[in-house]
């Protein structure tokens, strides 16, 4: 079985501050890991993904995430938050062909 | 390029009425197709997935059913809606077992 835990259902940062959204996973096989973003009343869009190879992956809109096998983590970061980053973010793990999503983290960006 | 269409965007239905939500994918063949439900403040719950025409797997027992009459068409149905069926329904597809998913714009269903 696989699972995803996103620590913190709500994160608030000031514009220009560092964004850190935490994701821990469990998987019985080497996982494929994803971060998605969802704006209100819309579907999810892929931000970035880790499959194999380099453990630091870069995505769209200046986001990046680092796969740490020893910590079973895949935290999402962005050096400087923009107002447009306010949205809900989902971490997901794929293993054996099925996706499991975390409960999501709502990011609020304060001016 | 591939696109996914899901409709309607919003729907208000009375308890006990039937439901049909449709999802179609363009620009690819033999996609894996998924129906998810998203409750407020919760993650995505996988309802059904399909790896081919007529092949449907149900993840959770519920009042809903799914069908795949054509390669790129996925339908979510109910004969009689319950209040608890309210939520945001998302259709998605991917091309392989461990590739990223592409989502439709979602349907906000309110059962009254």
mmCIF file of C-alpha atoms in Angstrom:
data_model
loop_
_atom_site.group_PDB
_atom_site.id
_atom_site.type_symbol
_atom_site.label_atom_id
_atom_site.label_comp_id
_atom_site.label_asym_id
_atom_site.label_seq_id
_atom_site.Cartn_x
_atom_site.Cartn_y
_atom_site.Cartn_z
ATOM 1 C CA UNK A 1 0.000 0.000 0.000
ATOM 2 C CA UNK A 2 1.063 3.562 -0.498
ATOM 3 C CA UNK A 3 0.161 6.769 1.257
ATOM 4 C CA UNK A 4 0.902 10.472 1.223
ATOM 5 C CA UNK A 5 0.932 12.866 4.150
ATOM 6 C CA UNK A 6 0.997 16.591 3.604
ATOM 7 C CA UNK A 7 1.986 18.365 6.798
ATOM 8 C CA UNK A 8 -0.083 21.480 7.270
ATOM 9 C CA UNK A 9 -3.437 21.904 5.595
ATOM 10 C CA UNK A 10 -2.895 25.669 5.459
ATOM 11 C CA UNK A 11 0.324 27.601 4.940
ATOM 12 C CA UNK A 12 0.514 31.390 4.912
ATOM 13 C CA UNK A 13 3.525 33.364 3.714
ATOM 14 C CA UNK A 14 4.252 36.952 2.840
ATOM 15 C CA UNK A 15 4.885 37.959 -0.733
ATOM 16 C CA UNK A 16 8.591 37.484 -1.451
ATOM 17 C CA UNK A 17 9.082 34.946 1.330
ATOM 18 C CA UNK A 18 10.174 31.354 0.985
ATOM 19 C CA UNK A 19 7.470 28.804 0.270
ATOM 20 C CA UNK A 20 7.876 25.348 1.828
ATOM 21 C CA UNK A 21 5.131 22.753 1.483
ATOM 22 C CA UNK A 22 5.851 19.404 3.090
ATOM 23 C CA UNK A 23 5.092 15.979 1.741
ATOM 24 C CA UNK A 24 5.999 12.577 3.130
ATOM 25 C CA UNK A 25 5.122 9.322 1.445
ATOM 26 C CA UNK A 26 5.198 5.614 1.996
ATOM 27 C CA UNK A 27 5.514 3.062 -0.748
ATOM 28 C CA UNK A 28 6.522 -0.567 -0.931
ATOM 29 C CA UNK A 29 8.188 -0.020 -4.312
ATOM 30 C CA UNK A 30 10.281 2.839 -5.703
ATOM 31 C CA UNK A 31 7.781 5.649 -6.132
ATOM 32 C CA UNK A 32 7.051 8.180 -8.774
ATOM 33 C CA UNK A 33 6.252 11.482 -7.064
ATOM 34 C CA UNK A 34 4.290 14.482 -8.265
ATOM 35 C CA UNK A 35 3.181 17.906 -7.150
ATOM 36 C CA UNK A 36 0.027 19.420 -8.598
ATOM 37 C CA UNK A 37 -1.552 22.835 -8.171
ATOM 38 C CA UNK A 38 -5.279 23.553 -8.164
ATOM 39 C CA UNK A 39 -6.862 26.968 -8.553
ATOM 40 C CA UNK A 40 -10.458 27.478 -7.359
ATOM 41 C CA UNK A 41 -13.048 25.468 -9.259
ATOM 42 C CA UNK A 42 -10.507 24.066 -11.667
ATOM 43 C CA UNK A 43 -8.784 20.781 -12.259
ATOM 44 C CA UNK A 44 -5.256 19.978 -11.129
ATOM 45 C CA UNK A 45 -2.177 20.983 -13.116
ATOM 46 C CA UNK A 46 1.179 19.283 -12.880
ATOM 47 C CA UNK A 47 3.897 21.393 -11.245
ATOM 48 C CA UNK A 48 6.713 18.887 -11.322
ATOM 49 C CA UNK A 49 7.509 15.212 -11.082
ATOM 50 C CA UNK A 50 10.209 12.841 -9.920
ATOM 51 C CA UNK A 51 10.639 9.549 -11.684
ATOM 52 C CA UNK A 52 14.301 8.523 -11.616
ATOM 53 C CA UNK A 53 17.658 10.257 -11.790
ATOM 54 C CA UNK A 54 18.340 13.661 -10.326
ATOM 55 C CA UNK A 55 16.677 14.031 -6.959
ATOM 56 C CA UNK A 56 16.206 17.780 -7.250
ATOM 57 C CA UNK A 57 13.539 18.474 -9.818
ATOM 58 C CA UNK A 58 12.471 21.828 -11.163
ATOM 59 C CA UNK A 59 8.986 22.635 -12.249
ATOM 60 C CA UNK A 60 6.914 25.442 -13.594
ATOM 61 C CA UNK A 61 6.487 28.857 -11.984
ATOM 62 C CA UNK A 62 9.817 28.660 -10.137
ATOM 63 C CA UNK A 63 8.908 25.688 -7.953
ATOM 64 C CA UNK A 64 11.249 22.828 -7.190
ATOM 65 C CA UNK A 65 11.200 19.726 -5.028
ATOM 66 C CA UNK A 66 13.809 17.354 -3.685
ATOM 67 C CA UNK A 67 13.322 13.624 -3.379
ATOM 68 C CA UNK A 68 14.927 12.341 -0.182
ATOM 69 C CA UNK A 69 14.649 8.595 0.002
ATOM 70 C CA UNK A 70 16.093 8.345 3.505
ATOM 71 C CA UNK A 71 13.453 10.732 4.809
ATOM 72 C CA UNK A 72 10.687 9.501 2.480
ATOM 73 C CA UNK A 73 10.023 13.138 1.676
ATOM 74 C CA UNK A 74 9.328 15.228 -1.387
ATOM 75 C CA UNK A 75 8.958 18.793 -0.115
ATOM 76 C CA UNK A 76 8.011 21.601 -2.496
ATOM 77 C CA UNK A 77 9.822 24.933 -2.332
ATOM 78 C CA UNK A 78 9.925 28.292 -4.047
ATOM 79 C CA UNK A 79 12.430 30.973 -3.034
ATOM 80 C CA UNK A 80 10.075 33.930 -3.374
ATOM 81 C CA UNK A 81 6.298 33.753 -3.215
ATOM 82 C CA UNK A 82 4.090 35.683 -5.611
ATOM 83 C CA UNK A 83 0.466 36.567 -5.070
ATOM 84 C CA UNK A 84 -0.381 34.347 -8.022
ATOM 85 C CA UNK A 85 0.970 31.315 -6.140
ATOM 86 C CA UNK A 86 -2.076 31.312 -3.858
ATOM 87 C CA UNK A 87 -3.776 27.997 -4.566
ATOM 88 C CA UNK A 88 -4.136 24.469 -3.262
ATOM 89 C CA UNK A 89 -1.220 22.102 -3.715
ATOM 90 C CA UNK A 90 -1.348 18.330 -3.827
ATOM 91 C CA UNK A 91 1.438 15.823 -3.482
ATOM 92 C CA UNK A 92 0.884 12.458 -5.136
ATOM 93 C CA UNK A 93 2.664 9.128 -5.307
ATOM 94 C CA UNK A 94 2.345 6.616 -8.119
ATOM 95 C CA UNK A 95 3.234 3.024 -7.482
ATOM 96 C CA UNK A 96 2.104 -0.075 -9.299
ATOM 97 C CA UNK A 97 0.029 2.054 -11.629
ATOM 98 C CA UNK A 98 -2.168 3.830 -9.083
ATOM 99 C CA UNK A 99 -2.016 7.390 -7.853
ATOM 100 C CA UNK A 100 -2.556 8.325 -4.237
ATOM 101 C CA UNK A 101 -3.008 11.989 -3.390
ATOM 102 C CA UNK A 102 -2.412 13.842 -0.171
ATOM 103 C CA UNK A 103 -5.183 15.898 1.404
ATOM 104 C CA UNK A 104 -3.759 19.102 -0.016
ATOM 105 C CA UNK A 105 -2.205 22.271 1.388
ATOM 106 C CA UNK A 106 -3.810 25.641 0.842
ATOM 107 C CA UNK A 107 -1.199 28.322 0.283
ATOM 108 C CA UNK A 108 -2.127 31.903 1.147
ATOM 109 C CA UNK A 109 0.174 34.722 0.084
ATOM 110 C CA UNK A 110 -0.102 37.980 2.032
ATOM 111 C CA UNK A 111 0.828 41.284 0.421
ATOM 112 C CA UNK B 1 -1.882 18.060 -28.432
ATOM 113 C CA UNK B 2 -4.022 16.191 -25.978
ATOM 114 C CA UNK B 3 -7.036 17.763 -24.355
ATOM 115 C CA UNK B 4 -9.630 16.581 -21.885
ATOM 116 C CA UNK B 5 -13.183 17.845 -21.777
ATOM 117 C CA UNK B 6 -15.509 17.410 -18.847
ATOM 118 C CA UNK B 7 -19.050 18.684 -18.580
ATOM 119 C CA UNK B 8 -21.121 20.192 -17.194
ATOM 120 C CA UNK B 9 -19.101 22.583 -15.034
ATOM 121 C CA UNK B 10 -21.834 22.887 -12.429
ATOM 122 C CA UNK B 11 -24.932 20.860 -11.726
ATOM 123 C CA UNK B 12 -27.714 21.084 -9.164
ATOM 124 C CA UNK B 13 -29.836 17.972 -8.917
ATOM 125 C CA UNK B 14 -32.615 16.886 -6.553
ATOM 126 C CA UNK B 15 -32.215 13.860 -4.328
ATOM 127 C CA UNK B 16 -33.335 10.733 -6.122
ATOM 128 C CA UNK B 17 -32.677 12.048 -9.607
ATOM 129 C CA UNK B 18 -30.291 10.360 -12.059
ATOM 130 C CA UNK B 19 -26.812 11.615 -12.900
ATOM 131 C CA UNK B 20 -24.641 11.492 -15.969
ATOM 132 C CA UNK B 21 -21.277 13.247 -16.172
ATOM 133 C CA UNK B 22 -19.242 12.899 -19.307
ATOM 134 C CA UNK B 23 -15.546 13.106 -19.986
ATOM 135 C CA UNK B 24 -13.775 12.850 -23.320
ATOM 136 C CA UNK B 25 -10.118 12.909 -24.244
ATOM 137 C CA UNK B 26 -8.713 14.052 -27.563
ATOM 138 C CA UNK B 27 -5.323 13.617 -29.155
ATOM 139 C CA UNK B 28 -4.364 10.269 -27.664
ATOM 140 C CA UNK B 29 -5.447 6.667 -27.895
ATOM 141 C CA UNK B 30 -6.033 4.006 -25.267
ATOM 142 C CA UNK B 31 -5.645 6.346 -22.289
ATOM 143 C CA UNK B 32 -6.099 5.258 -18.705
ATOM 144 C CA UNK B 33 -9.141 7.123 -17.448
ATOM 145 C CA UNK B 34 -10.064 8.090 -13.887
ATOM 146 C CA UNK B 35 -12.942 9.593 -11.923
ATOM 147 C CA UNK B 36 -12.080 11.326 -8.651
ATOM 148 C CA UNK B 37 -14.238 13.053 -6.081
ATOM 149 C CA UNK B 38 -12.918 15.927 -4.030
ATOM 150 C CA UNK B 39 -14.666 16.946 -0.836
ATOM 151 C CA UNK B 40 -13.991 20.320 0.727
ATOM 152 C CA UNK B 41 -10.699 20.313 2.607
ATOM 153 C CA UNK B 42 -9.994 16.750 1.606
ATOM 154 C CA UNK B 43 -7.776 15.144 -0.939
ATOM 155 C CA UNK B 44 -8.833 13.342 -4.037
ATOM 156 C CA UNK B 45 -10.675 10.087 -3.650
ATOM 157 C CA UNK B 46 -10.338 7.723 -6.577
ATOM 158 C CA UNK B 47 -13.770 6.425 -7.534
ATOM 159 C CA UNK B 48 -13.184 4.493 -10.762
ATOM 160 C CA UNK B 49 -10.444 3.820 -13.235
ATOM 161 C CA UNK B 50 -10.376 2.200 -16.632
ATOM 162 C CA UNK B 51 -7.540 0.816 -18.719
ATOM 163 C CA UNK B 52 -9.684 0.044 -21.765
ATOM 164 C CA UNK B 53 -13.145 -0.030 -23.313
ATOM 165 C CA UNK B 54 -15.587 -1.775 -21.035
ATOM 166 C CA UNK B 55 -12.960 -2.291 -18.328
ATOM 167 C CA UNK B 56 -13.940 -0.511 -15.131
ATOM 168 C CA UNK B 57 -12.454 -0.899 -11.673
ATOM 169 C CA UNK B 58 -14.236 0.513 -8.674
ATOM 170 C CA UNK B 59 -12.187 1.687 -5.746
ATOM 171 C CA UNK B 60 -14.903 2.298 -3.187
ATOM 172 C CA UNK B 61 -18.446 0.997 -2.749
ATOM 173 C CA UNK B 62 -20.897 3.749 -3.454
ATOM 174 C CA UNK B 63 -23.995 4.945 -5.176
ATOM 175 C CA UNK B 64 -22.197 5.660 -8.438
ATOM 176 C CA UNK B 65 -21.168 3.681 -11.490
ATOM 177 C CA UNK B 66 -18.894 4.315 -14.445
ATOM 178 C CA UNK B 67 -18.817 3.208 -18.045
ATOM 179 C CA UNK B 68 -16.406 3.478 -20.949
ATOM 180 C CA UNK B 69 -18.382 2.982 -24.139
ATOM 181 C CA UNK B 70 -15.618 4.303 -26.385
ATOM 182 C CA UNK B 71 -11.845 4.464 -26.097
ATOM 183 C CA UNK B 72 -11.743 8.124 -25.128
ATOM 184 C CA UNK B 73 -15.084 8.511 -23.367
ATOM 185 C CA UNK B 74 -15.696 7.976 -19.676
ATOM 186 C CA UNK B 75 -19.097 8.435 -18.042
ATOM 187 C CA UNK B 76 -20.004 8.692 -14.375
ATOM 188 C CA UNK B 77 -23.586 7.804 -13.531
ATOM 189 C CA UNK B 78 -26.066 7.302 -10.779
ATOM 190 C CA UNK B 79 -29.629 6.037 -10.881
ATOM 191 C CA UNK B 80 -30.667 7.911 -7.740
ATOM 192 C CA UNK B 81 -28.570 10.662 -6.230
ATOM 193 C CA UNK B 82 -28.050 11.014 -2.484
ATOM 194 C CA UNK B 83 -27.218 14.183 -0.594
ATOM 195 C CA UNK B 84 -23.822 12.670 0.171
ATOM 196 C CA UNK B 85 -23.019 12.552 -3.546
ATOM 197 C CA UNK B 86 -22.462 16.299 -3.550
ATOM 198 C CA UNK B 87 -18.893 17.277 -4.313
ATOM 199 C CA UNK B 88 -16.391 18.248 -6.957
ATOM 200 C CA UNK B 89 -15.867 15.519 -9.531
ATOM 201 C CA UNK B 90 -12.744 15.356 -11.596
ATOM 202 C CA UNK B 91 -11.976 13.270 -14.640
ATOM 203 C CA UNK B 92 -8.351 12.549 -15.477
ATOM 204 C CA UNK B 93 -6.251 10.536 -17.885
ATOM 205 C CA UNK B 94 -2.713 9.337 -18.262
ATOM 206 C CA UNK B 95 -0.816 7.346 -20.817
ATOM 207 C CA UNK B 96 0.974 4.855 -18.625
ATOM 208 C CA UNK B 97 1.009 3.277 -15.257
ATOM 209 C CA UNK B 98 3.356 5.775 -13.622
ATOM 210 C CA UNK B 99 2.996 8.916 -15.655
ATOM 211 C CA UNK B 100 1.428 12.167 -14.566
ATOM 212 C CA UNK B 101 -2.300 12.649 -14.785
ATOM 213 C CA UNK B 102 -4.066 15.327 -16.811
ATOM 214 C CA UNK B 103 -7.259 16.627 -15.305
ATOM 215 C CA UNK B 104 -10.472 18.056 -16.644
ATOM 216 C CA UNK B 105 -11.886 21.279 -15.251
ATOM 217 C CA UNK B 106 -14.194 19.455 -12.882
ATOM 218 C CA UNK B 107 -17.923 19.353 -12.194
ATOM 219 C CA UNK B 108 -19.385 20.910 -9.067
ATOM 220 C CA UNK B 109 -22.362 18.719 -8.163
ATOM 221 C CA UNK B 110 -24.829 19.868 -5.556
ATOM 222 C CA UNK B 111 -27.588 17.481 -4.570
ATOM 223 C CA UNK B 112 -30.506 19.257 -2.933
#
